Amino acid sequence: MSTRTHRTRVFAAAAFAAAALTLTACSNGEGVHDEGAAAGSASTSAPTSSPEASGGTFTGAGQTEPAGWVSGDSAGGAAGSSGTTGATGSSGSAGSKDPASASTPCSSTSTRMTATEISRPLNHLLLTVTNTGSKNCDLIGYPAVRFGEAQSVPPAFEDSKPQAVVTLAPGESGYAGVLLSAADGSGSHGYTTKSLQVFFNDGAGTARPSLPAKGVYVDDSIGVSYWQSTMADALAW
């Protein structure tokens, strides 16, 4: 073999090796690029359904709780709802009947009555009834008064009728005024008496309050007010 031919073969082998190295380098570069593209594809092909669609509850930060799970906030809300709809308040209000708040008619056995002669207005007597019992009582209507041996009781001033029954708590007092005689002396059949009976309505007994030692003068102008909650109302008639 000639020297020239040998050199030609050496150059051909070198060229072939260089071409092989070039192909290998290009193949490696494309491989790295493809791996990156595959990673991106895997990312974009991840499931996109919402937590609600899969039966879970979205809690933020990309996390879901299993279906049927009650979160802390949900549990707190449920507890609050059960608290507000509990029957404790309604049962308490329905069962809060205080025996002392139930009223019965005032009677001679549960009250104390006094009769006081008043200088202003003229010829008036003030009846005061105090509840001495342990429960509320109602002063119903007006007092039926009987002075001395009178055969009838005087009428009531209808305009004095209060809008509601006067209820006395233990220790409280109610009042009624009695016009004994006409201030101008126009009354007739007058007399002086030292005794008085006061009949409670509904047959609740009779009180006998004391009168002044000199007695009181009564004529046919006599009249009484309905039971009132204040002295001023009782003496306005």
XYZ file of N, CA, C and O in Angstrom, residues 24-230:
828
model
N -23.951 12.565 18.179
C -24.189 12.227 19.591
C -24.482 13.467 20.410
O -25.372 13.521 21.257
N -23.737 14.558 20.201
C -23.930 15.804 20.959
C -25.295 16.376 20.686
O -26.006 16.827 21.576
N -25.733 16.367 19.406
C -27.061 16.905 19.068
C -28.144 16.067 19.692
O -29.145 16.572 20.190
N -27.956 14.758 19.673
C -28.970 13.879 20.279
C -29.110 14.143 21.750
O -30.193 14.188 22.292
N -28.004 14.344 22.476
C -28.066 14.633 23.917
C -28.762 15.951 24.188
O -29.563 16.101 25.107
N -28.523 16.994 23.414
C -29.162 18.281 23.633
C -30.650 18.191 23.440
O -31.425 18.742 24.188
N -31.078 17.495 22.391
C -32.499 17.355 22.147
C -33.159 16.530 23.239
O -34.284 16.770 23.620
N -32.418 15.563 23.804
C -32.986 14.750 24.872
C -33.297 15.591 26.084
O -34.350 15.471 26.695
N -32.446 16.502 26.526
C -32.689 17.382 27.672
C -33.894 18.243 27.411
O -34.749 18.440 28.258
N -34.007 18.734 26.172
C -35.140 19.577 25.823
C -36.436 18.782 25.895
O -37.444 19.257 26.433
N -36.437 17.591 25.427
C -37.630 16.755 25.455
C -38.056 16.439 26.881
O -39.247 16.394 27.194
N -37.104 16.179 27.757
C -37.454 15.896 29.153
C -38.153 17.079 29.789
O -39.114 16.938 30.535
N -37.669 18.285 29.458
C -38.354 19.460 30.005
C -39.756 19.548 29.473
O -40.696 19.847 30.211
N -39.953 19.312 28.212
C -41.289 19.368 27.628
C -42.185 18.311 28.242
O -43.340 18.520 28.500
N -41.705 17.170 28.571
C -42.494 16.099 29.174
C -42.931 16.483 30.575
O -44.065 16.228 30.989
N -42.028 17.116 31.310
C -42.399 17.561 32.645
C -43.511 18.575 32.578
O -44.462 18.554 33.356
N -43.435 19.496 31.625
C -44.505 20.476 31.473
C -45.800 19.815 31.082
O -46.864 20.173 31.556
N -45.773 18.837 30.237
C -46.980 18.142 29.828
C -47.620 17.431 30.997
O -48.826 17.420 31.166
N -46.782 16.818 31.806
C -47.322 16.142 32.982
C -48.014 17.138 33.902
O -49.041 16.853 34.501
N -47.473 18.365 34.024
C -48.062 19.380 34.886
C -49.406 19.837 34.360
O -50.356 19.999 35.107
N -49.479 20.053 33.043
C -50.730 20.560 32.483
C -51.780 19.475 32.384
O -52.958 19.765 32.255
N -51.392 18.219 32.449
C -52.373 17.148 32.312
C -52.868 16.648 33.659
O -53.572 15.663 33.727
N -52.505 17.356 34.786
C -52.982 16.951 36.114
C -54.475 17.192 36.210
O -55.022 18.062 35.544
N -55.252 16.456 37.073
C -56.713 16.608 37.191
C -57.068 18.039 37.564
O -56.452 18.653 38.415
N -58.091 18.592 36.925
C -58.502 19.978 37.167
C -59.872 20.069 37.839
O -60.428 21.140 37.976
N -60.457 18.945 38.246
C -61.774 18.992 38.877
C -61.673 19.646 40.239
O -60.675 19.533 40.937
N -62.743 20.371 40.652
C -62.747 21.089 41.936
C -62.957 20.129 43.084
O -63.474 19.033 42.896
N -62.548 20.495 44.309
C -62.781 19.629 45.475
C -64.247 19.319 45.668
O -64.615 18.231 46.067
N -65.115 20.325 45.390
C -66.536 20.088 45.581
C -67.046 18.998 44.652
O -67.891 18.190 45.008
N -66.493 18.986 43.413
C -66.944 17.976 42.447
C -66.577 16.581 42.901
O -67.241 15.612 42.565
N -65.504 16.448 43.648
C -65.074 15.123 44.101
C -65.638 14.782 45.470
O -65.265 13.792 46.061
N -66.526 15.646 46.003
C -67.161 15.328 47.277
C -66.437 15.857 48.474
O -66.826 15.586 49.601
N -65.325 16.605 48.279
C -64.591 17.140 49.413
C -64.987 18.577 49.706
O -65.870 19.133 49.076
N -64.321 19.187 50.655
C -64.562 20.571 51.024
C -63.300 21.365 50.860
O -62.266 20.988 51.411
N -63.351 22.457 50.129
C -62.159 23.261 49.872
C -61.770 24.014 51.131
O -62.604 24.655 51.763
N -60.513 23.898 51.512
C -60.059 24.549 52.733
C -58.999 25.584 52.462
O -58.459 26.170 53.398
N -58.647 25.814 51.205
C -57.599 26.778 50.885
C -56.256 26.099 50.823
O -56.074 24.942 51.219
N -55.245 26.820 50.290
C -53.868 26.322 50.184
C -53.804 25.043 49.375
O -52.956 24.195 49.586
N -54.770 24.844 48.462
C -54.743 23.688 47.581
C -55.068 22.386 48.256
O -54.750 21.321 47.748
N -55.697 22.417 49.449
C -55.991 21.179 50.158
C -57.487 20.973 50.240
O -58.272 21.910 50.240
N -57.895 19.741 50.312
C -59.301 19.396 50.483
C -59.443 18.452 51.658
O -58.516 17.744 52.028
N -60.630 18.485 52.264
C -60.930 17.543 53.334
C -61.856 16.482 52.780
O -62.652 16.747 51.881
N -61.809 15.289 53.332
C -62.658 14.217 52.818
C -64.125 14.568 52.935
O -64.519 15.320 53.822
N -64.932 13.999 52.051
C -66.374 14.203 52.133
C -66.878 13.708 53.488
O -66.462 12.661 53.965
N -67.821 14.497 54.108
C -68.347 14.110 55.417
C -67.557 14.677 56.562
O -67.972 14.579 57.719
N -66.432 15.292 56.307
C -65.603 15.873 57.362
C -66.189 17.203 57.798
O -66.584 18.004 56.973
N -66.249 17.442 59.090
C -66.743 18.711 59.612
C -65.561 19.495 60.107
O -64.875 19.082 61.038
N -65.328 20.621 59.461
C -64.175 21.428 59.853
C -64.440 22.128 61.168
O -65.560 22.155 61.664
N -63.408 22.743 61.708
C -63.557 23.458 62.981
C -64.586 24.566 62.883
O -65.429 24.734 63.747
N -64.535 25.339 61.762
C -65.491 26.424 61.593
C -66.898 25.888 61.471
O -67.838 26.419 62.034
N -67.049 24.782 60.697
C -68.373 24.223 60.538
C -68.902 23.700 61.852
O -70.063 23.860 62.190
N -68.037 23.061 62.625
C -68.471 22.537 63.918
C -68.882 23.664 64.830
O -69.869 23.581 65.560
N -68.108 24.754 64.799
C -68.458 25.888 65.649
C -69.793 26.466 65.259
O -70.620 26.806 66.094
N -70.028 26.554 63.930
C -71.314 27.082 63.475
C -72.443 26.176 63.888
O -73.496 26.624 64.323
N -72.222 24.856 63.792
C -73.285 23.934 64.184
C -73.588 24.066 65.655
O -74.731 24.057 66.091
N -72.547 24.230 66.466
C -72.770 24.368 67.904
C -73.525 25.640 68.203
O -74.412 25.680 69.040
N -73.170 26.719 67.478
C -73.871 27.975 67.707
C -75.335 27.857 67.342
O -76.203 28.338 68.047
N -75.627 27.164 66.222
C -77.012 27.029 65.810
C -77.805 26.246 66.836
O -78.898 26.615 67.207
N -77.225 25.140 67.317
C -77.951 24.347 68.298
C -78.162 25.129 69.575
O -79.169 24.982 70.244
N -77.207 26.019 69.886
C -77.366 26.816 71.101
C -78.500 27.807 70.972
O -79.277 27.994 71.883
N -78.614 28.427 69.770
C -79.646 29.437 69.622
C -81.023 28.829 69.479
O -82.015 29.472 69.782
N -81.099 27.590 69.012
C -82.407 26.983 68.842
C -82.772 26.064 69.992
O -83.756 25.363 69.931
N -81.973 26.083 71.038
C -82.285 25.232 72.173
C -83.584 25.659 72.833
O -84.014 26.788 72.742
N -84.234 24.734 73.525
C -85.543 25.000 74.120
C -85.441 25.494 75.545
O -86.438 25.618 76.231
N -84.215 25.780 75.993
C -84.065 26.192 77.399
C -84.812 27.469 77.686
O -85.551 27.583 78.651
N -84.632 28.482 76.804
C -85.271 29.772 77.062
C -86.781 29.669 77.056
O -87.456 30.155 77.947
N -87.335 28.976 76.018
C -88.776 28.907 75.923
C -89.363 28.101 77.072
O -90.393 28.458 77.636
N -88.705 27.014 77.465
C -89.238 26.226 78.562
C -89.141 27.001 79.861
O -90.004 26.913 80.717
N -88.089 27.834 79.987
C -87.960 28.637 81.197
C -89.059 29.666 81.302
O -89.647 29.867 82.355
N -89.375 30.323 80.148
C -90.403 31.340 80.185
C -91.766 30.710 80.425
O -92.631 31.282 81.072
N -91.965 29.501 79.878
C -93.251 28.846 80.073
C -93.394 28.340 81.490
O -94.495 28.246 82.019
N -92.282 28.032 82.146
C -92.368 27.477 83.486
C -91.956 28.437 84.575
O -91.553 28.021 85.640
N -92.018 29.752 84.269
C -91.546 30.724 85.238
C -92.673 31.316 86.072
O -92.621 32.454 86.482
N -93.733 30.581 86.262
C -94.849 31.081 87.048
C -94.467 31.111 88.527
O -94.234 30.094 89.150
N -94.425 32.313 89.056
C -94.107 32.494 90.461
C -95.402 32.484 91.246
O -96.300 33.286 90.968
N -95.553 31.582 92.221
C -96.795 31.534 92.985
C -97.165 32.885 93.584
O -98.330 33.227 93.712
N -96.162 33.684 93.955
C -96.447 34.977 94.582
C -97.024 35.964 93.586
O -97.622 36.966 93.980
N -96.828 35.723 92.261
C -97.312 36.664 91.269
C -98.771 36.426 90.905
O -99.399 37.257 90.259
N -99.333 35.291 91.288
C -100.730 35.005 91.000
C -101.603 35.780 91.976
O -101.447 35.672 93.184
N -102.543 36.580 91.437
C -103.363 37.441 92.277
C -104.662 36.754 92.677
O -105.251 36.005 91.905
N -105.125 37.059 93.876
C -106.435 36.646 94.361
C -107.130 37.897 94.885
O -106.465 38.904 95.173
N -108.440 37.914 95.025
C -109.114 39.102 95.552
C -108.632 39.426 96.964
O -108.439 38.535 97.796
N -108.414 40.706 97.220
C -108.044 41.115 98.582
C -109.214 40.828 99.521
O -110.381 41.023 99.165
N -108.906 40.370 100.711
C -109.946 40.019 101.682
C -109.599 40.603 103.042
O -108.502 41.115 103.265
N -110.525 40.506 103.932
C -110.320 41.043 105.285
C -109.261 40.264 106.051
O -108.667 40.785 107.001
N -108.989 39.005 105.626
C -108.006 38.192 106.334
C -106.573 38.442 105.864
O -105.629 38.054 106.555
N -106.407 39.067 104.685
C -105.057 39.282 104.158
C -104.702 40.764 104.047
O -103.696 41.112 103.434
N -105.515 41.627 104.637
C -105.265 43.065 104.554
C -105.519 43.747 105.901
O -106.133 43.176 106.807
N -105.055 44.972 105.963
C -105.339 45.845 107.115
C -105.928 47.142 106.563
O -105.396 47.717 105.619
N -107.036 47.627 107.166
C -107.705 48.818 106.652
C -107.784 49.896 107.719
O -108.035 49.615 108.903
N -107.544 51.121 107.290
C -107.695 52.278 108.188
C -108.610 53.300 107.519
O -108.741 53.346 106.283
N -109.280 54.135 108.339
C -110.150 55.208 107.853
C -109.675 56.506 108.476
O -109.632 56.632 109.704
N -109.298 57.474 107.637
C -108.734 58.731 108.120
C -109.567 59.909 107.611
O -109.809 60.019 106.398
N -110.013 60.767 108.540
C -110.763 61.951 108.141
C -109.802 62.979 107.550
O -108.759 63.272 108.139
N -110.154 63.534 106.394
C -109.280 64.439 105.665
C -109.855 65.854 105.718
O -111.066 66.048 105.544
N -108.976 66.837 105.943
C -109.429 68.234 105.983
C -109.529 68.841 104.588
O -110.318 69.760 104.366
N -108.743 68.397 103.667
C -108.783 68.870 102.288
C -108.717 67.674 101.351
O -107.764 66.893 101.437
N -109.713 67.496 100.508
C -110.941 68.301 100.403
C -111.876 68.107 101.595
O -111.739 67.124 102.333
N -112.785 69.046 101.744
C -113.680 69.023 102.906
C -114.566 67.779 102.913
O -114.966 67.269 101.868
N -114.868 67.328 104.131
C -115.842 66.266 104.363
C -115.506 64.957 103.623
O -116.378 64.285 103.081
N -114.238 64.629 103.624
C -113.803 63.387 102.980
C -113.159 62.432 103.993
O -112.536 62.874 104.964
N -113.340 61.159 103.732
C -112.703 60.104 104.514
C -111.835 59.280 103.559
O -112.281 58.937 102.460
N -110.615 58.992 103.978
C -109.708 58.200 103.150
C -109.611 56.794 103.709
O -109.226 56.600 104.868
N -109.956 55.807 102.883
C -109.788 54.408 103.256
C -108.479 53.898 102.666
O -108.218 54.061 101.458
N -107.661 53.285 103.532
C -106.372 52.744 103.098
C -106.345 51.253 103.384
O -106.562 50.825 104.524
N -106.082 50.455 102.352
C -105.996 48.999 102.490
C -104.562 48.582 102.194
O -104.021 48.896 101.131
N -103.939 47.865 103.139
C -102.564 47.390 102.980
C -102.548 45.871 102.920
O -103.176 45.207 103.752
N -101.846 45.344 101.952
C -101.738 43.894 101.794
C -100.773 43.351 102.847
O -99.568 43.604 102.801
N -101.289 42.577 103.769
C -100.455 41.987 104.822
C -100.141 40.515 104.551
O -99.504 39.854 105.378
N -100.572 40.009 103.392
C -100.332 38.618 103.060
C -98.996 38.415 102.359
O -98.179 39.342 102.235
N -98.781 37.207 101.871
C -97.529 36.855 101.192
C -97.687 36.772 99.676
O -96.725 36.490 98.970
N -98.898 37.034 99.179
C -99.162 36.984 97.750
C -99.841 38.274 97.290
O -100.402 39.014 98.102
N -99.779 38.500 95.977
C -100.488 39.646 95.417
C -101.992 39.472 95.607
O -102.509 38.349 95.613
N -102.688 40.604 95.736
C -104.144 40.546 95.786
C -104.726 41.722 95.011
O -104.078 42.758 94.851
N -105.957 41.541 94.521
C -106.629 42.547 93.704
C -107.723 43.237 94.505
O -108.547 42.574 95.157
N -107.728 44.576 94.425
C -108.830 45.353 94.979
C -109.863 45.511 93.875
O -109.666 46.261 92.922
N -110.949 44.786 93.993
C -111.943 44.719 92.925
C -113.069 45.718 93.181
O -113.617 45.787 94.277
N -113.394 46.467 92.144
C -114.536 47.370 92.235
C -114.329 48.519 93.209
O -113.306 49.200 93.184
N -115.304 48.715 94.087
C -115.235 49.799 95.078
C -115.725 49.278 96.425
O -116.435 48.267 96.497
N -115.373 49.961 97.506
C -115.796 49.485 98.824
C -117.282 49.803 99.075
O -117.764 50.889 98.755
N -117.949 48.820 99.625
C -119.340 49.033 100.040
C -119.310 49.425 101.521
O -118.994 48.598 102.378
N -119.559 50.699 101.796
C -119.432 51.196 103.168
C -120.817 51.303 103.821
O -121.819 51.620 103.163
N -120.822 51.048 105.095
C -122.067 51.167 105.864
C -121.761 51.900 107.168
O -121.011 51.392 108.009
N -122.294 53.103 107.313
C -122.063 53.912 108.500
C -123.218 53.707 109.487
O -124.409 53.847 109.129
N -122.841 53.381 110.734
C -123.865 53.204 111.771
C -124.884 52.166 111.404
O -124.548 51.049 110.997
N -126.162 52.573 111.487
C -127.268 51.659 111.221
C -127.909 51.906 109.857
O -129.074 51.561 109.638
N -127.149 52.451 108.947
C -127.685 52.715 107.604
C -128.211 51.434 106.970
O -127.630 50.351 107.148
N -129.319 51.562 106.246
C -129.960 50.410 105.630
C -129.462 50.128 104.206
O -129.838 49.116 103.615
N -128.627 51.019 103.685
C -128.122 50.830 102.321
C -126.687 51.340 102.229
O -126.217 52.043 103.137
N -126.032 50.994 101.159
C -124.667 51.469 100.951
C -124.687 52.557 99.886
O -125.520 52.538 98.970
N -123.778 53.534 99.980
C -123.776 54.644 99.031
C -123.280 54.208 97.650
O -122.544 53.222 97.510
N -123.643 54.941 96.606
C -123.200 54.622 95.250
C -121.750 55.028 95.033
O -121.168 55.799 95.803
N -121.183 54.505 93.936
C -119.809 54.862 93.565
C -119.839 55.939 92.486
O -120.785 56.033 91.698
N -118.795 56.750 92.468
C -118.620 57.726 91.399
C -118.080 56.963 90.177
O -116.909 56.550 90.158
N -118.908 56.782 89.176
C -118.530 55.955 88.039
C -117.328 56.509 87.278
O -116.550 55.754 86.692
N -117.179 57.840 87.303
C -116.037 58.424 86.599
C -114.704 58.075 87.246
O -113.644 58.303 86.647
N -114.751 57.551 88.462
C -113.505 57.216 89.161
C -113.025 55.803 88.861
O -111.981 55.382 89.361
N -113.761 55.079 88.022
C -113.380 53.697 87.738
C -112.052 53.658 87.002
O -111.913 54.254 85.935
N -111.050 52.981 87.537
C -109.732 52.927 86.875
C -109.764 52.047 85.640
O -110.682 51.243 85.445
N -108.746 52.183 84.804
C -108.679 51.388 83.581
C -108.315 49.933 83.858
O -108.589 49.068 83.031
N -107.699 49.680 84.983
C -107.301 48.310 85.328
C -107.528 48.086 86.819
O -107.562 49.028 87.618
N -107.693 46.824 87.164
C -107.851 46.467 88.572
C -106.580 46.816 89.337
O -105.467 46.630 88.836
N -106.732 47.324 90.539
C -105.576 47.672 91.369
C -105.062 46.404 92.044
O -105.782 45.761 92.816
N -103.821 46.061 91.737
C -103.191 44.874 92.320
C -102.158 45.302 93.350
O -101.312 46.148 93.070
N -102.248 44.702 94.518
C -101.320 45.038 95.605
C -100.334 43.899 95.827
O -100.728 42.758 96.080
N -99.050 44.222 95.725
C -98.023 43.268 96.130
C -97.957 43.265 97.651
O -98.459 44.192 98.305
N -97.381 42.244 98.247
C -97.259 42.239 99.717
C -96.627 43.537 100.223
O -95.586 43.969 99.739
N -97.299 44.183 101.188
C -96.805 45.432 101.760
C -97.312 46.685 101.074
O -97.164 47.786 101.616
N -97.885 46.571 99.892
C -98.392 47.735 99.174
C -99.798 48.102 99.628
O -100.517 47.280 100.193
N -100.196 49.356 99.320
C -101.504 49.859 99.758
C -102.314 50.392 98.595
O -101.765 50.873 97.593
N -103.629 50.299 98.711
C -104.570 50.884 97.770
C -105.504 51.815 98.538
O -105.585 51.749 99.777
N -106.233 52.665 97.799
C -106.998 53.720 98.479
C -108.366 53.911 97.841
O -108.567 53.644 96.654
N -109.281 54.424 98.657
C -110.600 54.840 98.170
C -111.024 56.053 98.987
O -110.721 56.165 100.181
N -111.704 56.978 98.331
C -112.183 58.175 99.024
C -113.686 58.102 99.257
O -114.427 57.551 98.440
N -114.129 58.653 100.374
C -115.548 58.691 100.708
C -115.958 60.147 100.916
O -115.390 60.832 101.779
N -116.903 60.625 100.100
C -117.480 61.945 100.330
C -118.584 61.782 101.368
O -119.597 61.123 101.103
N -118.368 62.348 102.546
C -119.297 62.128 103.657
C -120.565 62.974 103.551
O -121.674 62.498 103.823
N -120.393 64.239 103.172
C -121.542 65.149 103.113
C -121.230 66.307 102.180
O -120.064 66.550 101.856
N -122.272 67.010 101.761
C -122.090 68.124 100.838
C -121.359 69.258 101.533
O -121.686 69.626 102.676
N -120.366 69.823 100.850
C -119.567 70.894 101.442
C -120.376 72.156 101.659
O -120.100 72.941 102.581
N -121.398 72.386 100.861
C -122.191 73.613 100.993
C -123.400 73.445 101.891
O -124.255 74.341 102.006
N -123.510 72.252 102.519
C -124.610 72.017 103.442
C -125.940 71.738 102.775
O -126.997 71.784 103.416
N -125.913 71.446 101.494
C -127.159 71.222 100.762
C -127.712 69.811 100.964
O -128.824 69.519 100.508
N -126.961 68.938 101.611
C -127.421 67.573 101.817
C -128.521 67.506 102.871
O -128.730 68.428 103.652
N -129.232 66.408 102.888
C -130.324 66.222 103.845
C -130.167 64.888 104.561
O -129.339 64.049 104.180
N -130.996 64.710 105.563
C -131.016 63.475 106.344
C -129.621 63.170 106.920
O -129.164 62.036 106.923
N -128.972 64.226 107.425
C -127.647 64.033 107.983
C -127.669 63.471 109.401
O -128.628 63.657 110.150
N -126.613 62.808 109.777
C -126.470 62.265 111.118
C -124.992 62.042 111.425
O -124.150 61.981 110.518
N -124.690 61.906 112.702
C -123.318 61.636 113.131
C -123.219 60.175 113.569
O -124.099 59.682 114.306
N -122.136 59.490 113.136
C -121.954 58.089 113.482
C -120.510 57.828 113.905
O -119.596 58.532 113.480
N -120.349 56.804 114.722
C -119.004 56.446 115.201
C -118.577 55.044 114.778
O -117.544 54.561 115.237
N -119.370 54.405 113.933
C -119.012 53.052 113.502
C -119.057 52.938 111.981
O -119.827 53.639 111.305
N -118.244 52.053 111.465
C -118.144 51.874 110.020
C -117.824 50.416 109.695
O -116.947 49.803 110.333
N -118.527 49.884 108.729
C -118.205 48.573 108.160
C -117.890 48.756 106.666
O -118.561 49.514 105.979
N -116.874 48.047 106.203
C -116.495 48.099 104.787
C -116.507 46.679 104.250
O -115.766 45.807 104.731
N -117.360 46.450 103.250
C -117.498 45.119 102.659
C -116.621 45.025 101.406
O -116.721 45.853 100.498
N -115.779 43.988 101.379
C -114.981 43.726 100.185
C -115.871 43.108 99.116
O -116.836 42.397 99.410
N -115.542 43.349 97.883
C -116.281 42.765 96.778
C -116.054 41.259 96.744
O -115.104 40.738 97.324
N -116.926 40.557 96.049
C -116.842 39.099 95.901
C -116.978 38.363 97.223
O -116.496 37.244 97.369
N -117.643 38.988 98.207
C -117.866 38.320 99.484
C -116.593 37.948 100.205
O -116.509 36.892 100.850
N -115.569 38.819 100.081
C -114.265 38.505 100.671
C -114.129 39.023 102.101
O -113.024 39.259 102.574
N -115.249 39.187 102.796
C -115.170 39.562 104.207
C -115.498 41.029 104.446
O -115.751 41.804 103.520
N -115.460 41.401 105.712
C -115.810 42.750 106.130
C -114.741 43.301 107.051
O -114.249 42.599 107.947
N -114.382 44.560 106.841
C -113.423 45.241 107.719
C -114.179 46.269 108.555
O -115.197 46.822 108.113
N -113.673 46.518 109.756
C -114.299 47.492 110.654
C -113.247 48.505 111.125
O -112.804 48.466 112.283
N -112.828 49.407 110.251
C -111.831 50.397 110.658
C -112.419 51.393 111.660
O -113.619 51.698 111.621
N -111.564 51.869 112.542
C -112.013 52.816 113.574
C -112.220 54.207 112.989
O -111.497 54.643 112.094
N -113.241 54.920 113.516
C -113.500 56.304 113.145
C -113.003 57.218 114.258
O -112.721 56.758 115.380
N -112.875 58.515 113.997
C -112.474 59.444 115.053
C -113.429 59.335 116.260
O -114.617 58.996 116.110
N -112.915 59.613 117.429
C -113.717 59.475 118.663
C -114.986 60.320 118.614
O -116.029 59.922 119.151
N -114.945 61.470 117.987
C -116.114 62.342 117.904
C -117.109 61.873 116.853
O -118.243 62.379 116.751
N -116.700 60.914 116.024
C -117.550 60.415 114.955
C -117.441 61.276 113.709
O -116.671 62.253 113.647
N -118.159 60.938 112.681
C -118.178 61.690 111.431
C -119.623 62.004 111.067
O -120.553 61.251 111.394
N -119.803 63.111 110.351
C -121.142 63.535 109.937
C -121.387 63.064 108.505
O -120.565 63.291 107.610
N -122.545 62.435 108.313
C -122.886 61.863 107.011
C -124.274 62.351 106.596
O -125.181 62.441 107.431
N -124.452 62.710 105.321
C -125.790 63.014 104.801
C -126.012 62.256 103.498
O -125.167 61.433 103.095
N -127.132 62.545 102.831
C -127.468 61.755 101.642
C -126.681 62.152 100.387
O -126.960 61.649 99.299
N -125.682 63.016 100.540
C -124.769 63.319 99.428
C -123.621 62.316 99.357
O -122.762 62.415 98.471
N -123.613 61.346 100.261
C -122.485 60.423 100.385
C -122.237 59.642 99.091
O -123.161 59.294 98.354
N -120.937 59.402 98.814
C -120.539 58.609 97.655
C -119.103 58.134 97.850
O -118.345 58.689 98.660
N -118.720 57.118 97.131
C -117.364 56.558 97.268
C -116.704 56.463 95.895
O -117.381 56.391 94.855
N -115.381 56.434 95.907
C -114.630 56.212 94.667
C -114.320 54.731 94.525
O -114.389 53.969 95.494
N -113.983 54.336 93.318
C -113.427 52.999 93.117
C -112.053 52.940 93.782
O -111.441 53.967 94.094
N -111.580 51.712 94.016
C -110.235 51.542 94.572
C -109.204 52.118 93.593
O -109.281 51.908 92.393
N -108.246 52.854 94.165
C -107.213 53.525 93.381
C -105.830 53.116 93.888
O -105.682 52.615 95.008
N -104.832 53.393 93.042
C -103.461 53.051 93.440
C -102.760 54.205 94.157
O -101.697 54.012 94.741
N -103.358 55.413 94.132
C -102.755 56.575 94.809
C -103.790 57.317 95.636
O -104.996 57.301 95.317
